[in-house]
Amino acid sequence: MNREYRPGAGVNLPGLRGHNAALVLDLLRAAGGAGVGRPELAERTGLTPQAVSKIVARLRGEGLVADAGRRASTGGKPQTLLRLVPGAGYAVGVQLERDSLVAVLVDLSGVVVAERRAALDFAGGVDSVVEVAADAVAALVGTAVLGVGVALPGPLDHASGVLHRVTGFPEWDGYPLRDVLARRLGLPVAVDKDTNAAALGLALGGGAESFAYLHLGTGLGAGLVLGGGLYRGARTGAGEFGHQVVQLDGPPCGCGARGCVEALCLAAVARGDLDEAARVLGTAAGNLVALLDIDLVLLGGRTVAAAEDLFVRGVGAVVAERARREGARAPVGVAVAPGGERAVAEGAAQLVLAPLFGRASVAFPANRT
């Protein structure tokens, strides 16, 4: 009888060996140093014990899995526990902000083991930004680095790694950042929007099935997780949250429109009126909640980090009032996103690591050197 395929479940078919190995690795990562036994791996993946044993043997041979001790016997042979080897592989995550860079080296368990920071100037041109980014990555790269994830403001084409017109910097339009960095570094590179990278990292950490991550820094954008998966849209352009117009004939925005949420928020921040910035952000967040019926709004970015309580209260009040008017049966949570100022860079590293654990539908490109 054919087994129905279910996301998160193993399938005993030769063509899905990679998928099954990813499921096993993900369970080992979740177990941490305490480890997990083969019988539990078989039960939780739906694979046969024989299939699990073959997968474990291969992963052990690749240095990804090791023993974690033995579990006391309950009448039979003591059970050998297995664990992921965090140092068997690493990924570099890079956040490119309009005026700064954060780069982290992350092991397979998601722990940051090294970090670099540098000043940037998007206005200085693409070549100078690539130079700073390449130097930061080179300072972190050692052995067993699987690849580099780069996150920066959109819009951009995630699938091709080509940038579009970054707001305020039209010269970036059409730049093949992924391929340029891959040639420069000699490593596979994945490129995505900063908000998508952060949302991916947050989704892998568990929690709400559907949420929006709103990032307010030198710009404003959103990362969307719907039904447990990162949503990029048909053209990988979802989440251009900052350029929804909320004030017709409002102040001009760098995108060419008028009255965008980003322009209104940044103008309020510039004049020191953070209460107004939070009110505007809350209005836009309310639109998003009403449109997508999401469970949770998470706030991040340097501007939010400088006044976390104010933004949580301000955005939360507007979202709650709208939900009350619309008769929502359950409140929508508003909170600061975990991870702090490294959330985007750590999420960028997950652009590389998540596919290894079967936790993201990320088409990680081959090295194009």
PDB file of N, CA and C in Angstrom, residues 216-301:
ATOM      1  N   LEU A 216      12.159  47.746  11.293  1.00  0.00           N
ATOM      2  CA  LEU A 216      12.281  49.198  11.152  1.00  0.00           C
ATOM      3  C   LEU A 216      13.690  49.617  11.525  1.00  0.00           C
ATOM      4  N   GLY A 217      14.463  49.961  10.520  1.00  0.00           N
ATOM      5  CA  GLY A 217      15.833  50.428  10.733  1.00  0.00           C
ATOM      6  C   GLY A 217      16.063  51.638   9.846  1.00  0.00           C
ATOM      7  N   THR A 218      16.962  51.520   8.880  1.00  0.00           N
ATOM      8  CA  THR A 218      17.129  52.590   7.907  1.00  0.00           C
ATOM      9  C   THR A 218      16.028  52.534   6.852  1.00  0.00           C
ATOM     10  N   GLY A 219      15.246  51.473   6.864  1.00  0.00           N
ATOM     11  CA  GLY A 219      14.070  51.320   6.012  1.00  0.00           C
ATOM     12  C   GLY A 219      13.036  50.525   6.771  1.00  0.00           C
ATOM     13  N   LEU A 220      11.982  50.093   6.083  1.00  0.00           N
ATOM     14  CA  LEU A 220      10.912  49.340   6.720  1.00  0.00           C
ATOM     15  C   LEU A 220      10.454  48.234   5.783  1.00  0.00           C
ATOM     16  N   GLY A 221      10.429  47.016   6.297  1.00  0.00           N
ATOM     17  CA  GLY A 221       9.973  45.887   5.483  1.00  0.00           C
ATOM     18  C   GLY A 221       9.373  44.819   6.358  1.00  0.00           C
ATOM     19  N   ALA A 222       8.861  43.756   5.723  1.00  0.00           N
ATOM     20  CA  ALA A 222       8.217  42.673   6.457  1.00  0.00           C
ATOM     21  C   ALA A 222       8.671  41.328   5.922  1.00  0.00           C
ATOM     22  N   GLY A 223       8.756  40.355   6.818  1.00  0.00           N
ATOM     23  CA  GLY A 223       8.935  38.958   6.457  1.00  0.00           C
ATOM     24  C   GLY A 223       7.697  38.210   6.906  1.00  0.00           C
ATOM     25  N   LEU A 224       7.164  37.345   6.055  1.00  0.00           N
ATOM     26  CA  LEU A 224       5.886  36.687   6.328  1.00  0.00           C
ATOM     27  C   LEU A 224       6.073  35.178   6.473  1.00  0.00           C
ATOM     28  N   VAL A 225       5.580  34.632   7.552  1.00  0.00           N
ATOM     29  CA  VAL A 225       5.524  33.185   7.738  1.00  0.00           C
ATOM     30  C   VAL A 225       4.059  32.803   7.808  1.00  0.00           C
ATOM     31  N   LEU A 226       3.607  32.003   6.852  1.00  0.00           N
ATOM     32  CA  LEU A 226       2.204  31.612   6.750  1.00  0.00           C
ATOM     33  C   LEU A 226       2.112  30.091   6.791  1.00  0.00           C
ATOM     34  N   GLY A 227       1.324  29.570   7.721  1.00  0.00           N
ATOM     35  CA  GLY A 227       1.179  28.129   7.845  1.00  0.00           C
ATOM     36  C   GLY A 227       2.479  27.415   8.135  1.00  0.00           C
ATOM     37  N   GLY A 228       3.390  28.084   8.826  1.00  0.00           N
ATOM     38  CA  GLY A 228       4.658  27.474   9.204  1.00  0.00           C
ATOM     39  C   GLY A 228       5.763  27.615   8.185  1.00  0.00           C
ATOM     40  N   GLY A 229       5.472  28.189   7.016  1.00  0.00           N
ATOM     41  CA  GLY A 229       6.486  28.324   5.978  1.00  0.00           C
ATOM     42  C   GLY A 229       6.728  29.770   5.584  1.00  0.00           C
ATOM     43  N   LEU A 230       7.967  30.088   5.224  1.00  0.00           N
ATOM     44  CA  LEU A 230       8.314  31.429   4.765  1.00  0.00           C
ATOM     45  C   LEU A 230       7.634  31.690   3.425  1.00  0.00           C
ATOM     46  N   TYR A 231       6.925  32.815   3.330  1.00  0.00           N
ATOM     47  CA  TYR A 231       6.213  33.160   2.099  1.00  0.00           C
ATOM     48  C   TYR A 231       6.960  34.266   1.355  1.00  0.00           C
ATOM     49  N   ARG A 232       7.445  33.919   0.149  1.00  0.00           N
ATOM     50  CA  ARG A 232       8.169  34.893  -0.664  1.00  0.00           C
ATOM     51  C   ARG A 232       7.322  35.428  -1.808  1.00  0.00           C
ATOM     52  N   GLY A 233       6.281  34.732  -2.176  1.00  0.00           N
ATOM     53  CA  GLY A 233       5.457  35.149  -3.301  1.00  0.00           C
ATOM     54  C   GLY A 233       5.923  34.536  -4.605  1.00  0.00           C
ATOM     55  N   ALA A 234       5.071  34.646  -5.621  1.00  0.00           N
ATOM     56  CA  ALA A 234       5.350  34.021  -6.918  1.00  0.00           C
ATOM     57  C   ALA A 234       6.610  34.567  -7.570  1.00  0.00           C
ATOM     58  N   ARG A 235       6.924  35.818  -7.315  1.00  0.00           N
ATOM     59  CA  ARG A 235       8.114  36.448  -7.909  1.00  0.00           C
ATOM     60  C   ARG A 235       9.144  36.801  -6.844  1.00  0.00           C
ATOM     61  N   THR A 236       9.070  36.150  -5.708  1.00  0.00           N
ATOM     62  CA  THR A 236       9.949  36.331  -4.544  1.00  0.00           C
ATOM     63  C   THR A 236       9.935  37.766  -4.027  1.00  0.00           C
ATOM     64  N   GLY A 237       8.845  38.492  -4.294  1.00  0.00           N
ATOM     65  CA  GLY A 237       8.809  39.900  -3.909  1.00  0.00           C
ATOM     66  C   GLY A 237       7.875  40.225  -2.770  1.00  0.00           C
ATOM     67  N   ALA A 238       7.323  39.214  -2.093  1.00  0.00           N
ATOM     68  CA  ALA A 238       6.404  39.483  -0.982  1.00  0.00           C
ATOM     69  C   ALA A 238       7.131  40.192   0.155  1.00  0.00           C
ATOM     70  N   GLY A 239       6.366  40.998   0.905  1.00  0.00           N
ATOM     71  CA  GLY A 239       6.923  41.640   2.091  1.00  0.00           C
ATOM     72  C   GLY A 239       7.382  43.066   1.896  1.00  0.00           C
ATOM     73  N   GLU A 240       7.065  43.671   0.729  1.00  0.00           N
ATOM     74  CA  GLU A 240       7.412  45.087   0.552  1.00  0.00           C
ATOM     75  C   GLU A 240       6.416  45.947   1.331  1.00  0.00           C
ATOM     76  N   PHE A 241       6.388  45.676   2.605  1.00  0.00           N
ATOM     77  CA  PHE A 241       5.432  46.257   3.543  1.00  0.00           C
ATOM     78  C   PHE A 241       5.561  47.770   3.648  1.00  0.00           C
ATOM     79  N   GLY A 242       6.779  48.263   3.603  1.00  0.00           N
ATOM     80  CA  GLY A 242       7.016  49.681   3.824  1.00  0.00           C
ATOM     81  C   GLY A 242       6.458  50.575   2.751  1.00  0.00           C
ATOM     82  N   HIS A 243       6.087  50.019   1.610  1.00  0.00           N
ATOM     83  CA  HIS A 243       5.644  50.859   0.500  1.00  0.00           C
ATOM     84  C   HIS A 243       4.162  50.714   0.204  1.00  0.00           C
ATOM     85  N   GLN A 244       3.393  50.352   1.253  1.00  0.00           N
ATOM     86  CA  GLN A 244       1.944  50.488   1.146  1.00  0.00           C
ATOM     87  C   GLN A 244       1.600  51.948   1.454  1.00  0.00           C
ATOM     88  N   VAL A 245       0.756  52.523   0.647  1.00  0.00           N
ATOM     89  CA  VAL A 245       0.383  53.934   0.798  1.00  0.00           C
ATOM     90  C   VAL A 245      -0.748  54.038   1.819  1.00  0.00           C
ATOM     91  N   VAL A 246      -0.517  54.830   2.854  1.00  0.00           N
ATOM     92  CA  VAL A 246      -1.542  55.034   3.872  1.00  0.00           C
ATOM     93  C   VAL A 246      -1.972  56.493   3.962  1.00  0.00           C
ATOM     94  N   GLN A 247      -1.332  57.358   3.191  1.00  0.00           N
ATOM     95  CA  GLN A 247      -1.713  58.774   3.175  1.00  0.00           C
ATOM     96  C   GLN A 247      -1.619  59.282   1.748  1.00  0.00           C
ATOM     97  N   LEU A 248      -2.771  59.367   1.082  1.00  0.00           N
ATOM     98  CA  LEU A 248      -2.766  59.868  -0.287  1.00  0.00           C
ATOM     99  C   LEU A 248      -2.211  61.290  -0.307  1.00  0.00           C
ATOM    100  N   ASP A 249      -1.375  61.574  -1.300  1.00  0.00           N
ATOM    101  CA  ASP A 249      -0.726  62.899  -1.429  1.00  0.00           C
ATOM    102  C   ASP A 249       0.126  63.231  -0.202  1.00  0.00           C
ATOM    103  N   GLY A 250       0.634  62.179   0.470  1.00  0.00           N
ATOM    104  CA  GLY A 250       1.517  62.387   1.607  1.00  0.00           C
ATOM    105  C   GLY A 250       2.920  62.732   1.147  1.00  0.00           C
ATOM    106  N   PRO A 251       3.889  62.737   2.055  1.00  0.00           N
ATOM    107  CA  PRO A 251       5.262  63.099   1.696  1.00  0.00           C
ATOM    108  C   PRO A 251       5.858  62.100   0.707  1.00  0.00           C
ATOM    109  N   PRO A 252       6.754  62.562  -0.161  1.00  0.00           N
ATOM    110  CA  PRO A 252       7.363  61.654  -1.146  1.00  0.00           C
ATOM    111  C   PRO A 252       8.228  60.599  -0.475  1.00  0.00           C
ATOM    112  N   CYS A 253       8.260  59.418  -1.091  1.00  0.00           N
ATOM    113  CA  CYS A 253       9.076  58.313  -0.607  1.00  0.00           C
ATOM    114  C   CYS A 253      10.165  58.033  -1.623  1.00  0.00           C
ATOM    115  N   GLY A 254      11.254  57.452  -1.172  1.00  0.00           N
ATOM    116  CA  GLY A 254      12.352  57.127  -2.073  1.00  0.00           C
ATOM    117  C   GLY A 254      11.977  56.153  -3.168  1.00  0.00           C
ATOM    118  N   CYS A 255      10.858  55.443  -2.996  1.00  0.00           N
ATOM    119  CA  CYS A 255      10.421  54.487  -4.019  1.00  0.00           C
ATOM    120  C   CYS A 255       9.750  55.173  -5.190  1.00  0.00           C
ATOM    121  N   GLY A 256       9.417  56.462  -5.032  1.00  0.00           N
ATOM    122  CA  GLY A 256       8.749  57.200  -6.096  1.00  0.00           C
ATOM    123  C   GLY A 256       7.290  57.484  -5.815  1.00  0.00           C
ATOM    124  N   ALA A 257       6.704  56.806  -4.820  1.00  0.00           N
ATOM    125  CA  ALA A 257       5.310  57.048  -4.455  1.00  0.00           C
ATOM    126  C   ALA A 257       5.241  58.138  -3.378  1.00  0.00           C
ATOM    127  N   ARG A 258       4.045  58.412  -2.903  1.00  0.00           N
ATOM    128  CA  ARG A 258       3.844  59.383  -1.836  1.00  0.00           C
ATOM    129  C   ARG A 258       3.031  58.737  -0.723  1.00  0.00           C
ATOM    130  N   GLY A 259       3.326  59.133   0.499  1.00  0.00           N
ATOM    131  CA  GLY A 259       2.543  58.676   1.633  1.00  0.00           C
ATOM    132  C   GLY A 259       2.765  57.231   2.027  1.00  0.00           C
ATOM    133  N   CYS A 260       3.935  56.676   1.692  1.00  0.00           N
ATOM    134  CA  CYS A 260       4.238  55.302   2.092  1.00  0.00           C
ATOM    135  C   CYS A 260       4.471  55.217   3.606  1.00  0.00           C
ATOM    136  N   VAL A 261       4.193  54.050   4.151  1.00  0.00           N
ATOM    137  CA  VAL A 261       4.422  53.830   5.581  1.00  0.00           C
ATOM    138  C   VAL A 261       5.881  54.096   5.933  1.00  0.00           C
ATOM    139  N   GLU A 262       6.799  53.622   5.097  1.00  0.00           N
ATOM    140  CA  GLU A 262       8.222  53.832   5.377  1.00  0.00           C
ATOM    141  C   GLU A 262       8.556  55.311   5.480  1.00  0.00           C
ATOM    142  N   ALA A 263       8.079  56.112   4.521  1.00  0.00           N
ATOM    143  CA  ALA A 263       8.381  57.547   4.534  1.00  0.00           C
ATOM    144  C   ALA A 263       7.807  58.209   5.778  1.00  0.00           C
ATOM    145  N   LEU A 264       6.577  57.850   6.145  1.00  0.00           N
ATOM    146  CA  LEU A 264       5.942  58.453   7.311  1.00  0.00           C
ATOM    147  C   LEU A 264       6.643  58.038   8.603  1.00  0.00           C
ATOM    148  N   CYS A 265       6.997  56.767   8.707  1.00  0.00           N
ATOM    149  CA  CYS A 265       7.690  56.288   9.905  1.00  0.00           C
ATOM    150  C   CYS A 265       9.057  56.936  10.065  1.00  0.00           C
ATOM    151  N   LEU A 266       9.830  56.925   8.982  1.00  0.00           N
ATOM    152  CA  LEU A 266      11.184  57.479   9.068  1.00  0.00           C
ATOM    153  C   LEU A 266      11.159  58.977   9.328  1.00  0.00           C
ATOM    154  N   ALA A 267      10.166  59.683   8.771  1.00  0.00           N
ATOM    155  CA  ALA A 267      10.052  61.125   9.032  1.00  0.00           C
ATOM    156  C   ALA A 267       9.747  61.378  10.502  1.00  0.00           C
ATOM    157  N   ALA A 268       8.860  60.570  11.077  1.00  0.00           N
ATOM    158  CA  ALA A 268       8.538  60.721  12.499  1.00  0.00           C
ATOM    159  C   ALA A 268       9.753  60.419  13.372  1.00  0.00           C
ATOM    160  N   VAL A 269      10.517  59.378  13.010  1.00  0.00           N
ATOM    161  CA  VAL A 269      11.730  59.044  13.757  1.00  0.00           C
ATOM    162  C   VAL A 269      12.732  60.186  13.675  1.00  0.00           C
ATOM    163  N   ALA A 270      12.883  60.754  12.477  1.00  0.00           N
ATOM    164  CA  ALA A 270      13.871  61.824  12.270  1.00  0.00           C
ATOM    165  C   ALA A 270      13.576  63.053  13.123  1.00  0.00           C
ATOM    166  N   ARG A 271      12.310  63.331  13.355  1.00  0.00           N
ATOM    167  CA  ARG A 271      11.973  64.497  14.193  1.00  0.00           C
ATOM    168  C   ARG A 271      11.803  64.125  15.659  1.00  0.00           C
ATOM    169  N   GLY A 272      12.102  62.878  16.002  1.00  0.00           N
ATOM    170  CA  GLY A 272      12.082  62.446  17.388  1.00  0.00           C
ATOM    171  C   GLY A 272      10.721  62.075  17.927  1.00  0.00           C
ATOM    172  N   ASP A 273       9.735  61.922  17.052  1.00  0.00           N
ATOM    173  CA  ASP A 273       8.380  61.598  17.483  1.00  0.00           C
ATOM    174  C   ASP A 273       8.149  60.088  17.344  1.00  0.00           C
ATOM    175  N   LEU A 274       8.705  59.322  18.280  1.00  0.00           N
ATOM    176  CA  LEU A 274       8.596  57.877  18.192  1.00  0.00           C
ATOM    177  C   LEU A 274       7.176  57.384  18.440  1.00  0.00           C
ATOM    178  N   ASP A 275       6.390  58.121  19.225  1.00  0.00           N
ATOM    179  CA  ASP A 275       5.000  57.740  19.428  1.00  0.00           C
ATOM    180  C   ASP A 275       4.241  57.749  18.102  1.00  0.00           C
ATOM    181  N   GLU A 276       4.481  58.770  17.291  1.00  0.00           N
ATOM    182  CA  GLU A 276       3.836  58.846  15.978  1.00  0.00           C
ATOM    183  C   GLU A 276       4.346  57.732  15.066  1.00  0.00           C
ATOM    184  N   ALA A 277       5.648  57.458  15.123  1.00  0.00           N
ATOM    185  CA  ALA A 277       6.203  56.366  14.308  1.00  0.00           C
ATOM    186  C   ALA A 277       5.535  55.047  14.674  1.00  0.00           C
ATOM    187  N   ALA A 278       5.333  54.803  15.964  1.00  0.00           N
ATOM    188  CA  ALA A 278       4.688  53.568  16.406  1.00  0.00           C
ATOM    189  C   ALA A 278       3.230  53.534  15.975  1.00  0.00           C
ATOM    190  N   ARG A 279       2.555  54.681  16.012  1.00  0.00           N
ATOM    191  CA  ARG A 279       1.147  54.732  15.592  1.00  0.00           C
ATOM    192  C   ARG A 279       1.008  54.412  14.109  1.00  0.00           C
ATOM    193  N   VAL A 280       1.890  54.983  13.302  1.00  0.00           N
ATOM    194  CA  VAL A 280       1.851  54.715  11.859  1.00  0.00           C
ATOM    195  C   VAL A 280       2.169  53.252  11.583  1.00  0.00           C
ATOM    196  N   LEU A 281       3.207  52.755  12.258  1.00  0.00           N
ATOM    197  CA  LEU A 281       3.581  51.357  12.075  1.00  0.00           C
ATOM    198  C   LEU A 281       2.441  50.440  12.504  1.00  0.00           C
ATOM    199  N   GLY A 282       1.757  50.805  13.581  1.00  0.00           N
ATOM    200  CA  GLY A 282       0.630  50.009  14.043  1.00  0.00           C
ATOM    201  C   GLY A 282      -0.521  50.006  13.062  1.00  0.00           C
ATOM    202  N   THR A 283      -0.761  51.135  12.415  1.00  0.00           N
ATOM    203  CA  THR A 283      -1.825  51.212  11.409  1.00  0.00           C
ATOM    204  C   THR A 283      -1.528  50.267  10.252  1.00  0.00           C
ATOM    205  N   ALA A 284      -0.285  50.290   9.786  1.00  0.00           N
ATOM    206  CA  ALA A 284       0.098  49.399   8.690  1.00  0.00           C
ATOM    207  C   ALA A 284       0.072  47.941   9.139  1.00  0.00           C
ATOM    208  N   ALA A 285       0.507  47.672  10.375  1.00  0.00           N
ATOM    209  CA  ALA A 285       0.469  46.310  10.896  1.00  0.00           C
ATOM    210  C   ALA A 285      -0.963  45.811  10.994  1.00  0.00           C
ATOM    211  N   GLY A 286      -1.876  46.697  11.373  1.00  0.00           N
ATOM    212  CA  GLY A 286      -3.284  46.333  11.432  1.00  0.00           C
ATOM    213  C   GLY A 286      -3.823  45.941  10.068  1.00  0.00           C
ATOM    214  N   ASN A 287      -3.391  46.668   9.017  1.00  0.00           N
ATOM    215  CA  ASN A 287      -3.791  46.297   7.659  1.00  0.00           C
ATOM    216  C   ASN A 287      -3.328  44.877   7.331  1.00  0.00           C
ATOM    217  N   LEU A 288      -2.096  44.575   7.715  1.00  0.00           N
ATOM    218  CA  LEU A 288      -1.516  43.266   7.410  1.00  0.00           C
ATOM    219  C   LEU A 288      -2.241  42.148   8.177  1.00  0.00           C
ATOM    220  N   VAL A 289      -2.539  42.410   9.444  1.00  0.00           N
ATOM    221  CA  VAL A 289      -3.258  41.425  10.252  1.00  0.00           C
ATOM    222  C   VAL A 289      -4.635  41.148   9.661  1.00  0.00           C
ATOM    223  N   ALA A 290      -5.340  42.214   9.258  1.00  0.00           N
ATOM    224  CA  ALA A 290      -6.668  42.046   8.686  1.00  0.00           C
ATOM    225  C   ALA A 290      -6.617  41.299   7.358  1.00  0.00           C
ATOM    226  N   LEU A 291      -5.575  41.550   6.583  1.00  0.00           N
ATOM    227  CA  LEU A 291      -5.465  40.933   5.257  1.00  0.00           C
ATOM    228  C   LEU A 291      -5.125  39.453   5.348  1.00  0.00           C
ATOM    229  N   LEU A 292      -4.206  39.091   6.259  1.00  0.00           N
ATOM    230  CA  LEU A 292      -3.682  37.725   6.306  1.00  0.00           C
ATOM    231  C   LEU A 292      -4.172  36.910   7.494  1.00  0.00           C
ATOM    232  N   ASP A 293      -4.833  37.541   8.454  1.00  0.00           N
ATOM    233  CA  ASP A 293      -5.345  36.850   9.634  1.00  0.00           C
ATOM    234  C   ASP A 293      -4.223  36.109  10.371  1.00  0.00           C
ATOM    235  N   ILE A 294      -3.128  36.810  10.603  1.00  0.00           N
ATOM    236  CA  ILE A 294      -1.970  36.202  11.259  1.00  0.00           C
ATOM    237  C   ILE A 294      -2.118  36.254  12.777  1.00  0.00           C
ATOM    238  N   ASP A 295      -1.331  35.403  13.462  1.00  0.00           N
ATOM    239  CA  ASP A 295      -1.430  35.255  14.918  1.00  0.00           C
ATOM    240  C   ASP A 295      -0.582  36.251  15.701  1.00  0.00           C
ATOM    241  N   LEU A 296       0.491  36.745  15.070  1.00  0.00           N
ATOM    242  CA  LEU A 296       1.510  37.434  15.848  1.00  0.00           C
ATOM    243  C   LEU A 296       2.264  38.430  14.976  1.00  0.00           C
ATOM    244  N   VAL A 297       2.600  39.583  15.564  1.00  0.00           N
ATOM    245  CA  VAL A 297       3.441  40.580  14.920  1.00  0.00           C
ATOM    246  C   VAL A 297       4.706  40.722  15.756  1.00  0.00           C
ATOM    247  N   LEU A 298       5.858  40.472  15.138  1.00  0.00           N
ATOM    248  CA  LEU A 298       7.138  40.600  15.810  1.00  0.00           C
ATOM    249  C   LEU A 298       7.877  41.810  15.254  1.00  0.00           C
ATOM    250  N   LEU A 299       8.436  42.618  16.126  1.00  0.00           N
ATOM    251  CA  LEU A 299       9.094  43.861  15.745  1.00  0.00           C
ATOM    252  C   LEU A 299      10.604  43.735  15.908  1.00  0.00           C
ATOM    253  N   GLY A 300      11.353  44.266  14.944  1.00  0.00           N
ATOM    254  CA  GLY A 300      12.808  44.247  15.025  1.00  0.00           C
ATOM    255  C   GLY A 300      13.403  45.423  14.291  1.00  0.00           C
ATOM    256  N   GLY A 301      14.740  45.484  14.271  1.00  0.00           N
ATOM    257  CA  GLY A 301      15.436  46.590  13.637  1.00  0.00           C
ATOM    258  C   GLY A 301      15.970  47.567  14.667  1.00  0.00           C
TER     259      GLY A 301
END
